[in-house]
XYZ file of C-alpha atoms in Angstrom:
91
model
C 2.202 2.154 -12.824
C 2.007 1.392 -9.271
C 4.180 -0.852 -7.120
C 2.773 -3.783 -5.104
C 4.985 -5.008 -2.222
C 4.159 -8.302 -0.316
C 5.262 -9.263 2.979
C 8.045 -11.241 1.728
C 9.348 -8.250 0.006
C 8.488 -9.196 -3.619
C 7.810 -5.983 -5.713
C 5.603 -6.212 -8.676
C 4.563 -3.333 -11.087
C 0.831 -3.191 -11.380
C -1.558 -1.324 -13.389
C -5.194 -0.248 -13.121
C -7.681 -2.143 -15.091
C -8.914 0.898 -16.932
C -5.415 2.165 -17.655
C -5.570 5.324 -15.715
C -6.881 5.148 -12.083
C -7.265 2.366 -9.529
C -10.848 1.761 -8.209
C -11.442 1.038 -4.618
C -12.251 -2.596 -5.463
C -8.782 -2.984 -7.191
C -6.988 -1.311 -4.233
C -8.977 -3.589 -1.772
C -8.046 -6.771 -3.682
C -4.441 -5.831 -3.682
C -4.118 -5.346 0.120
C -6.739 -8.146 0.626
C -9.302 -5.900 2.863
C -10.458 -2.656 3.664
C -7.799 0.206 2.695
C -6.095 2.808 4.569
C -4.215 5.413 2.697
C -0.934 7.004 3.930
C 0.155 10.110 2.036
C 3.921 10.269 1.351
C 5.770 13.642 0.996
C 6.919 12.653 -2.629
C 3.514 12.817 -4.073
C 2.664 9.240 -3.670
C 0.349 7.271 -1.425
C 0.762 3.717 0.277
C -2.394 1.808 0.612
C -2.433 -0.805 3.471
C -4.924 -3.082 5.005
C -6.820 -0.975 7.463
C -7.471 -4.135 9.769
C -4.098 -5.605 9.189
C -2.848 -5.550 12.690
C -6.482 -6.747 14.119
C -6.197 -9.680 11.602
C -2.644 -10.409 12.728
C -1.193 -10.194 9.300
C 2.544 -10.707 8.970
C 5.018 -7.826 9.147
C 6.028 -5.938 5.836
C 9.459 -4.828 6.522
C 9.968 -3.295 3.190
C 6.872 -1.101 3.568
C 7.805 -0.289 6.904
C 11.296 0.845 5.850
C 9.964 2.848 3.010
C 7.651 4.969 5.303
C 10.335 5.378 7.874
C 12.852 6.746 5.117
C 10.117 9.386 4.398
C 9.934 10.277 8.182
C 6.531 8.654 8.633
C 5.502 6.066 11.236
C 8.504 6.557 13.555
C 7.199 4.365 16.361
C 4.903 2.041 14.183
C 5.088 -0.655 11.554
C 3.132 -1.911 8.476
C 1.655 -5.436 8.209
C 0.235 -7.133 5.157
C 0.747 -6.519 1.381
C 0.733 -2.865 0.269
C 0.502 -0.812 -2.944
C 2.166 2.285 -3.623
C 0.833 4.746 -6.321
C 1.010 8.223 -7.440
C -1.691 10.730 -6.794
C -2.665 10.653 -10.613
C -3.595 7.056 -10.203
C -6.083 7.600 -7.443
C -9.867 7.680 -8.074
């Protein structure tokens, strides 16, 4: 089970179509574009829209806070919808 977080802070549990691992297309659909993977020290990864800032997507405060709490992106921020999943759910 992965967690989808949209820019308004709504969190939803999401599952891969095959029940085990997310495909590239599934991740791209969740973030609405090309993906960028951010490894987190707790064995999870956050997938974000790679072109989110170029496309002027809205700020995602919840995703930004999560990464900052893990000591990541100290001088940056996240935009657009994101999905957080465990390494076992990655294709």
